[in-house]
mmCIF file of the C-alpha atoms, coordinates in Angstrom:
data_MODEL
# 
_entry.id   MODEL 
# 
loop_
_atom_site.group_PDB 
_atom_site.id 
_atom_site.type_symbol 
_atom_site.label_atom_id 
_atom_site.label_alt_id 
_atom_site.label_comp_id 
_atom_site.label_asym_id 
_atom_site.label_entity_id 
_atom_site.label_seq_id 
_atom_site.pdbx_PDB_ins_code 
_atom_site.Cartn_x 
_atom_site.Cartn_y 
_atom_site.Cartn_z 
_atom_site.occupancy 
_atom_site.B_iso_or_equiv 
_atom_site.pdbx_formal_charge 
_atom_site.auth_seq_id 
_atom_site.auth_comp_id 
_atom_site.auth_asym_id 
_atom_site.auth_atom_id 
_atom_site.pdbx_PDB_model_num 
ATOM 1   C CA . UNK A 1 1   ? -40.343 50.906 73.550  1.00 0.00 ? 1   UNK A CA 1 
ATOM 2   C CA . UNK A 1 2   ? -42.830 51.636 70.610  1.00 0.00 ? 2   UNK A CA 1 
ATOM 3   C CA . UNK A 1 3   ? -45.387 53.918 71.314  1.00 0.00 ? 3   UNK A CA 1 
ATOM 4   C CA . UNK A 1 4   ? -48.683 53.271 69.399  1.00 0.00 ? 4   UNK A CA 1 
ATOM 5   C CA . UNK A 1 5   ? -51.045 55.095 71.350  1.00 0.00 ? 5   UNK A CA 1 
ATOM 6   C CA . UNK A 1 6   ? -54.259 56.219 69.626  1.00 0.00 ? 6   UNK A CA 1 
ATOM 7   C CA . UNK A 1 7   ? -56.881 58.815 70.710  1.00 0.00 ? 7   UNK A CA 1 
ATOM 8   C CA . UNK A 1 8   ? -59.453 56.397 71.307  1.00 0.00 ? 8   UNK A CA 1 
ATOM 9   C CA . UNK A 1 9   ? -56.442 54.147 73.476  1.00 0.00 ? 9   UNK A CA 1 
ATOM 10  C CA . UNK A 1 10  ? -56.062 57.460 76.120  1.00 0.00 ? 10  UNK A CA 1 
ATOM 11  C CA . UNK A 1 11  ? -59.905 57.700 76.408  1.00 0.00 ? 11  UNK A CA 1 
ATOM 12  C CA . UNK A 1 12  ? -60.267 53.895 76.894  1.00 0.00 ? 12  UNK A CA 1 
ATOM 13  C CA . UNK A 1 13  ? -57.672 53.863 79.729  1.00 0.00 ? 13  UNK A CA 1 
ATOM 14  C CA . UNK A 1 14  ? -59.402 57.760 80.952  1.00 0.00 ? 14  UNK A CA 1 
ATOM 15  C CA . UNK A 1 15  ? -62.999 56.252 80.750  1.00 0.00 ? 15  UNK A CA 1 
ATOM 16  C CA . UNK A 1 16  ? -62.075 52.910 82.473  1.00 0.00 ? 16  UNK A CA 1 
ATOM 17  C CA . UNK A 1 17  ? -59.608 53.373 85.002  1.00 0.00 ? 17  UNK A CA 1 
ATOM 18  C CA . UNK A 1 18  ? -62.199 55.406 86.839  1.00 0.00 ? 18  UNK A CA 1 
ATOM 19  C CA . UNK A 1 19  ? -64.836 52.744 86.066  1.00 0.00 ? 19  UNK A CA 1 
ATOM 20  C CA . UNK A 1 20  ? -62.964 50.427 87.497  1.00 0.00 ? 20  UNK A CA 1 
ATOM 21  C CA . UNK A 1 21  ? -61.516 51.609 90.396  1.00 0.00 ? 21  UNK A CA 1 
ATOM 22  C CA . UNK A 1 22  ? -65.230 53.109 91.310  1.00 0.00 ? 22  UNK A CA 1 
ATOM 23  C CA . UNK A 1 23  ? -66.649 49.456 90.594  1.00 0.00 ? 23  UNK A CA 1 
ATOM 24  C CA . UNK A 1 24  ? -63.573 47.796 92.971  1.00 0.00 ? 24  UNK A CA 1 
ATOM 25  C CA . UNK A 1 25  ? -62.826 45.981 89.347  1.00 0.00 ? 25  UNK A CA 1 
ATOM 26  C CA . UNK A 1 26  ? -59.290 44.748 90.248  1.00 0.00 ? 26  UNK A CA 1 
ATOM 27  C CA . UNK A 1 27  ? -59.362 42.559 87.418  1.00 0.00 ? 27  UNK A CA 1 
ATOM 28  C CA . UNK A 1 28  ? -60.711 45.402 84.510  1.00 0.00 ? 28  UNK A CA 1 
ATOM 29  C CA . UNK A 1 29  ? -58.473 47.804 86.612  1.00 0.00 ? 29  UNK A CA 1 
ATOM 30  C CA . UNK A 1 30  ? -55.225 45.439 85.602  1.00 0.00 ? 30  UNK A CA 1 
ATOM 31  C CA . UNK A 1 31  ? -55.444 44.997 82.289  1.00 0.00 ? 31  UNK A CA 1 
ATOM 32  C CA . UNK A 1 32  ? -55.171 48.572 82.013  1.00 0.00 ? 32  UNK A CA 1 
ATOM 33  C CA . UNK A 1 33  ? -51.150 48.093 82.978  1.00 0.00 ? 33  UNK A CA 1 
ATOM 34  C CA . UNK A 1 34  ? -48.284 46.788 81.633  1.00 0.00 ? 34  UNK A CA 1 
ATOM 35  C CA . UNK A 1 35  ? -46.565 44.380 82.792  1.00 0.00 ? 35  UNK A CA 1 
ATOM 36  C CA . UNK A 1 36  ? -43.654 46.074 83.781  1.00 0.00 ? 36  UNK A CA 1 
ATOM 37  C CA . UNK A 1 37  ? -45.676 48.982 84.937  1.00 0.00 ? 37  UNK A CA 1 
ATOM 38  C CA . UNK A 1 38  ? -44.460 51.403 87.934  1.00 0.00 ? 38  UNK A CA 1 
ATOM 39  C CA . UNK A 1 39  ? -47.361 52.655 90.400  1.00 0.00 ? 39  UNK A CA 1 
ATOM 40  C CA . UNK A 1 40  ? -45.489 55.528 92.711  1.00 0.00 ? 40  UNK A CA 1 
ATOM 41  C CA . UNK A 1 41  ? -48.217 57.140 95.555  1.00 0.00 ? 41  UNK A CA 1 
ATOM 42  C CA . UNK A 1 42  ? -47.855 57.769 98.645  1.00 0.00 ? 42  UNK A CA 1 
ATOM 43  C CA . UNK A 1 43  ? -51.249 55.936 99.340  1.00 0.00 ? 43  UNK A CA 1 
ATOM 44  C CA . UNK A 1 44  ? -48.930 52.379 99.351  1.00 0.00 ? 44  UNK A CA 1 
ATOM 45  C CA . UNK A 1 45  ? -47.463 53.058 102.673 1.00 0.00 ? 45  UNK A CA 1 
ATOM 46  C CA . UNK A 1 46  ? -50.860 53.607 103.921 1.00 0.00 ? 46  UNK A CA 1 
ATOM 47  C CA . UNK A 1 47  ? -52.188 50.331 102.512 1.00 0.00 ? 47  UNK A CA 1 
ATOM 48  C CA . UNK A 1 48  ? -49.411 48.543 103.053 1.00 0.00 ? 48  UNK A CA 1 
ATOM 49  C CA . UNK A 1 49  ? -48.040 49.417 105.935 1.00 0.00 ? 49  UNK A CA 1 
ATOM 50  C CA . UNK A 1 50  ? -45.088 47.544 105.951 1.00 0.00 ? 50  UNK A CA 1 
ATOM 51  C CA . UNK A 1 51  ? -43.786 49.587 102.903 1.00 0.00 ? 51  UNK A CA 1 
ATOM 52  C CA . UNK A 1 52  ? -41.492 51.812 103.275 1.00 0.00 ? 52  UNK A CA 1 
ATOM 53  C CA . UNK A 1 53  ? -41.110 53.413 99.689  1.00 0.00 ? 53  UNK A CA 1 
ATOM 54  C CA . UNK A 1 54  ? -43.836 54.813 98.037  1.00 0.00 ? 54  UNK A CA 1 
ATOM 55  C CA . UNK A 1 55  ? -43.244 53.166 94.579  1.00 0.00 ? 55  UNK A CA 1 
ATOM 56  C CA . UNK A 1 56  ? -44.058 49.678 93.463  1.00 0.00 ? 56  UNK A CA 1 
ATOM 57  C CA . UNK A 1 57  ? -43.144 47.893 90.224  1.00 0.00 ? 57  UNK A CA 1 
ATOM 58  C CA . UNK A 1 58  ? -45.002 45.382 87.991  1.00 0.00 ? 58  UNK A CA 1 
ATOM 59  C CA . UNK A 1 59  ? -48.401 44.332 87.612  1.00 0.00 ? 59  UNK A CA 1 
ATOM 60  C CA . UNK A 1 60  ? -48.158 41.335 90.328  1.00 0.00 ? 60  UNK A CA 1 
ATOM 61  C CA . UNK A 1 61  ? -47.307 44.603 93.395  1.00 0.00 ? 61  UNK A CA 1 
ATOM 62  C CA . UNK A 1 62  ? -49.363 46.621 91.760  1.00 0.00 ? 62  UNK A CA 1 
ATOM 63  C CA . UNK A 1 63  ? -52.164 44.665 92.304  1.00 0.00 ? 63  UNK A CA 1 
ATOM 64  C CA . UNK A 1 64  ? -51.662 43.007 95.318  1.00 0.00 ? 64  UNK A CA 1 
ATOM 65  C CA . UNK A 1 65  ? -51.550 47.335 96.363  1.00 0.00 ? 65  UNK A CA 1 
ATOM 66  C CA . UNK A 1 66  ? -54.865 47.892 94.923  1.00 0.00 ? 66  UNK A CA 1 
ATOM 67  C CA . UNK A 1 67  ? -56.068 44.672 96.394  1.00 0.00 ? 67  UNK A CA 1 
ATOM 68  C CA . UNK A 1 68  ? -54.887 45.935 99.995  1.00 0.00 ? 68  UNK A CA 1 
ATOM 69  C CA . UNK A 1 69  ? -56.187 49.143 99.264  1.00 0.00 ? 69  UNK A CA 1 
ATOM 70  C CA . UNK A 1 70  ? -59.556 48.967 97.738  1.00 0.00 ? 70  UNK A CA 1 
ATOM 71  C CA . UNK A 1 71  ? -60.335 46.037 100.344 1.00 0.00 ? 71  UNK A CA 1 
ATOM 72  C CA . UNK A 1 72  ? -59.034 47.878 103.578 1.00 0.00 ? 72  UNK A CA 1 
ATOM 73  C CA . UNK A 1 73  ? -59.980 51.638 102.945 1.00 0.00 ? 73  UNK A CA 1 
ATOM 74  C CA . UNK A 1 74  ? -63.293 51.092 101.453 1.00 0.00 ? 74  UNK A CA 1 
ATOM 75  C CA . UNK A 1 75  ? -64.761 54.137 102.187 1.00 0.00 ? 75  UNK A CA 1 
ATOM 76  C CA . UNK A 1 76  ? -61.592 56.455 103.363 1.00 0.00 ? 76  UNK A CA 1 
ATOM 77  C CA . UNK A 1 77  ? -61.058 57.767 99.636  1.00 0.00 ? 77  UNK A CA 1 
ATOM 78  C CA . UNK A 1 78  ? -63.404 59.852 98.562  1.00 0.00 ? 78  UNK A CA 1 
ATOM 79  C CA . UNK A 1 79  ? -66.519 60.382 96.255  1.00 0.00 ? 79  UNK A CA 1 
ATOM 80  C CA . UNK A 1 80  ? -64.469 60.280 92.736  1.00 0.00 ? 80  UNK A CA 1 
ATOM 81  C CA . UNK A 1 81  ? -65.714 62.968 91.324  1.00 0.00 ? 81  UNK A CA 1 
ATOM 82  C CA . UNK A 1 82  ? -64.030 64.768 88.306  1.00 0.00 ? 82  UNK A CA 1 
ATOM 83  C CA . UNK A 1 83  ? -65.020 66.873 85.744  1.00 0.00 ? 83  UNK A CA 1 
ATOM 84  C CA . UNK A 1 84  ? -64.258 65.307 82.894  1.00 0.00 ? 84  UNK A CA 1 
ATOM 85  C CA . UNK A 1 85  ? -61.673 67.007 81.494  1.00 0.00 ? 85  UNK A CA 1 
ATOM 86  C CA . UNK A 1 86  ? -58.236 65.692 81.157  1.00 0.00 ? 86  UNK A CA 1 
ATOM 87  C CA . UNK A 1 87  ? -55.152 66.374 79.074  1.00 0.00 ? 87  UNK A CA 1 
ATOM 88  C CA . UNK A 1 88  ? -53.452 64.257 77.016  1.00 0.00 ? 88  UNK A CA 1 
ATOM 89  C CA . UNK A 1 89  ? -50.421 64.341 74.273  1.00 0.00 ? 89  UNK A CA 1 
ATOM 90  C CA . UNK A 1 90  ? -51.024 60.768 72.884  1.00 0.00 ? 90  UNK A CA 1 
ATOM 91  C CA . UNK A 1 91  ? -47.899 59.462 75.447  1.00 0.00 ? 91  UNK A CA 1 
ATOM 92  C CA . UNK A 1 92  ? -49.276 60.913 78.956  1.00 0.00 ? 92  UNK A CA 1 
ATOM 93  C CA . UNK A 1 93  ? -52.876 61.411 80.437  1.00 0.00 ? 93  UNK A CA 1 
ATOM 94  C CA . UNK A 1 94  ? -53.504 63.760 83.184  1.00 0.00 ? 94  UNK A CA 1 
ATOM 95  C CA . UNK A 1 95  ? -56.507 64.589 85.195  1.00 0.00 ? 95  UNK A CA 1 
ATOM 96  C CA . UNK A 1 96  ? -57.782 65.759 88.515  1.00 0.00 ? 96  UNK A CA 1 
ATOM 97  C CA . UNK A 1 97  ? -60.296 64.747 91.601  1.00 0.00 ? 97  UNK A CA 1 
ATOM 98  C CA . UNK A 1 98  ? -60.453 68.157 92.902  1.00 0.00 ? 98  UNK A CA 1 
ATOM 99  C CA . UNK A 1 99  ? -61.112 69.131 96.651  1.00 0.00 ? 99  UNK A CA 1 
ATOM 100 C CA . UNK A 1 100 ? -63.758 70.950 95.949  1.00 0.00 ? 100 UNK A CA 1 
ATOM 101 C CA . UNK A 1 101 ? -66.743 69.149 94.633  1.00 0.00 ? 101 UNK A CA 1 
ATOM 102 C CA . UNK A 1 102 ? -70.900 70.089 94.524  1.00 0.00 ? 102 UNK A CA 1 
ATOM 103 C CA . UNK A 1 103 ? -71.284 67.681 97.592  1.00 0.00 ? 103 UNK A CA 1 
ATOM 104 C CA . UNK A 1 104 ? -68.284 69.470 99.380  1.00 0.00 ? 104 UNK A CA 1 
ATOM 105 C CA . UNK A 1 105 ? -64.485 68.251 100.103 1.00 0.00 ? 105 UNK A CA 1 
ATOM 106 C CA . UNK A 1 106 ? -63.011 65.123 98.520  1.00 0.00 ? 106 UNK A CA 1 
ATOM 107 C CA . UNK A 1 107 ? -59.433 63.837 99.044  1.00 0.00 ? 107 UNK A CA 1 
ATOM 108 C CA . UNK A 1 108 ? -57.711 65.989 96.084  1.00 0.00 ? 108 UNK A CA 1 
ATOM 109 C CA . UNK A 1 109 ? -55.823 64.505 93.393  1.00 0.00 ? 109 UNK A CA 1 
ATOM 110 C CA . UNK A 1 110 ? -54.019 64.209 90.220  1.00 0.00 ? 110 UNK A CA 1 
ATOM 111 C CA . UNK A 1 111 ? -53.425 61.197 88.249  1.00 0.00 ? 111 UNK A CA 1 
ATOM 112 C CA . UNK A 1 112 ? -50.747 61.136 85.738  1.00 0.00 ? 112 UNK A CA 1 
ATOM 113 C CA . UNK A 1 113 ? -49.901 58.286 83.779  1.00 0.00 ? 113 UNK A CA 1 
ATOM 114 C CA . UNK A 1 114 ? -47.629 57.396 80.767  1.00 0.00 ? 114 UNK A CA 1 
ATOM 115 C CA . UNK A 1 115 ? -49.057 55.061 78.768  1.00 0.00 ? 115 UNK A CA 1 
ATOM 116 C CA . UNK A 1 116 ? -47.169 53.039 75.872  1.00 0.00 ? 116 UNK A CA 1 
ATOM 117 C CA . UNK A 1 117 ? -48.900 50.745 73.105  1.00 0.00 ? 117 UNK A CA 1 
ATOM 118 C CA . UNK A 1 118 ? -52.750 51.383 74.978  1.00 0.00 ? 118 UNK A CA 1 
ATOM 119 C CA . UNK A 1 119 ? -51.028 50.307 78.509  1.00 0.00 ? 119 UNK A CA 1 
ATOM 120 C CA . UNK A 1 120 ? -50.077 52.391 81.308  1.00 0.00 ? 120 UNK A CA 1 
ATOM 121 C CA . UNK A 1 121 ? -46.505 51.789 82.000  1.00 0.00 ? 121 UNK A CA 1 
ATOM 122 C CA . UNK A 1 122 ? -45.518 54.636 84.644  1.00 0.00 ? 122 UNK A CA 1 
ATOM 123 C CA . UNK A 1 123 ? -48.691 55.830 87.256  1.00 0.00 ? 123 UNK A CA 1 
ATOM 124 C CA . UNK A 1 124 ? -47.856 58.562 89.290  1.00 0.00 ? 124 UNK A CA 1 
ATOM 125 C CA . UNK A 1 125 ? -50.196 60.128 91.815  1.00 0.00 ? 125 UNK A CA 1 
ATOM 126 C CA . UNK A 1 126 ? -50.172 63.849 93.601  1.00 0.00 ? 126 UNK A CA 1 
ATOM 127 C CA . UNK A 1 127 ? -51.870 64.338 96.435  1.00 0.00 ? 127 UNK A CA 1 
ATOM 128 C CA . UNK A 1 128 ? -53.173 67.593 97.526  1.00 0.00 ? 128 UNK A CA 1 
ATOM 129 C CA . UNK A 1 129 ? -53.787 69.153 101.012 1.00 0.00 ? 129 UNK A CA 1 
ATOM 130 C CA . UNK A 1 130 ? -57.122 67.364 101.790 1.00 0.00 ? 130 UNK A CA 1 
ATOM 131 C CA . UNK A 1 131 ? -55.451 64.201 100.893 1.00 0.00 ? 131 UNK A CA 1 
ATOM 132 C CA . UNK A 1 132 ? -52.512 64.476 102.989 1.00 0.00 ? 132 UNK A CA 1 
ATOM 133 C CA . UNK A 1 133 ? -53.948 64.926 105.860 1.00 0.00 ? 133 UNK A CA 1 
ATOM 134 C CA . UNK A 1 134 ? -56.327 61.905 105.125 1.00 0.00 ? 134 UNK A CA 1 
ATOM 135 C CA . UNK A 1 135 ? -52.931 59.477 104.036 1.00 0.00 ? 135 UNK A CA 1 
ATOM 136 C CA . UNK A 1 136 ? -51.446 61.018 107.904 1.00 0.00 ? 136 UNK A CA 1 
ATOM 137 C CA . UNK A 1 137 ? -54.568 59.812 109.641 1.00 0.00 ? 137 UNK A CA 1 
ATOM 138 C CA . UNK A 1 138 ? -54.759 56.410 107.400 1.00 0.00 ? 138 UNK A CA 1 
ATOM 139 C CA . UNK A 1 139 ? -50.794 56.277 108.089 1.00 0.00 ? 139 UNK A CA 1 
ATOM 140 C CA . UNK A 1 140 ? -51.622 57.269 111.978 1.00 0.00 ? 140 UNK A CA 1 
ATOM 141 C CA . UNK A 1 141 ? -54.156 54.007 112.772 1.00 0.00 ? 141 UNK A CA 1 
ATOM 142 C CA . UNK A 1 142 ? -52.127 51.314 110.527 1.00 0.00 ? 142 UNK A CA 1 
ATOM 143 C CA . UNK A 1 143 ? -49.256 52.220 112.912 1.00 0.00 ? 143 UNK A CA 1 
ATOM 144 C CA . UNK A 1 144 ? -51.028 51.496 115.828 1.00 0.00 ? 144 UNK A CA 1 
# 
């Protein structure tokens, strides 16, 4: 694996993954991945219920996931706010959706993501409290 990543290749994928996942862009969202990406979040088995591991690999799961997800928990996920900082080594981006926010709680998170040659190849997602108890009650009614 050859890692070219630039600067301007971390912000791209910083600037537009929330862009696109904001806009319900499935399409701009997936060209941010590699083919032989790996999505792991517990958010699957809420999406797709019939999952029972919370890690899906290449682009074709990954976006039949966030074409479950974004079409069946519209509004279940929270404003999206960040602050707009992030950290980044040139081979992994990290960056938080923070409980608290100026219009009150959102569904915490953190996003990491390896990214190889301007493409995210490994996507791993940390929920915090607020967010667990929203994947329980997702979880909870896609049971019933």
């Amino acid at each position: 694996m050859h890692n070219d990543n630039t600067e301007a290749d971390i912000r791209r994928i910083y600037e537009q993954w929330h862009h696109t996942v904001v806009a319900r862009d499935i399409d701009g969202l997936m060209a941010l991945y590699a083919e032989d990406a790996v999505l792991e979040t517990p958010l699957i088995l809420a999406a797709l219920p019939s999952s029972t591991v919370g890690m899906l690999e290449g682009k074709a799961a990954i976006h039949a996931f966030f074409d479950a997800g974004l079409r069946k928990l519209p509004g279940e996920l929270g404003r999206w706010y960040r602050t707009g900082t992030f950290f980044s080594n040139g081979r992994q981006l990290t960056w938080e959706y923070p409980r608290a926010t100026p219009q009150g709680n959102q569904i915490d998170l953190v996003e990491v993501m390896d990214v190889v040659d301007g493409l995210i190849v490994h996507h791993r997602v940390y929920w915090g409290w607020t967010g667990f108890q929203s994947l329980m009650d997702i979880r909870g009614r896609a049971m019933r």
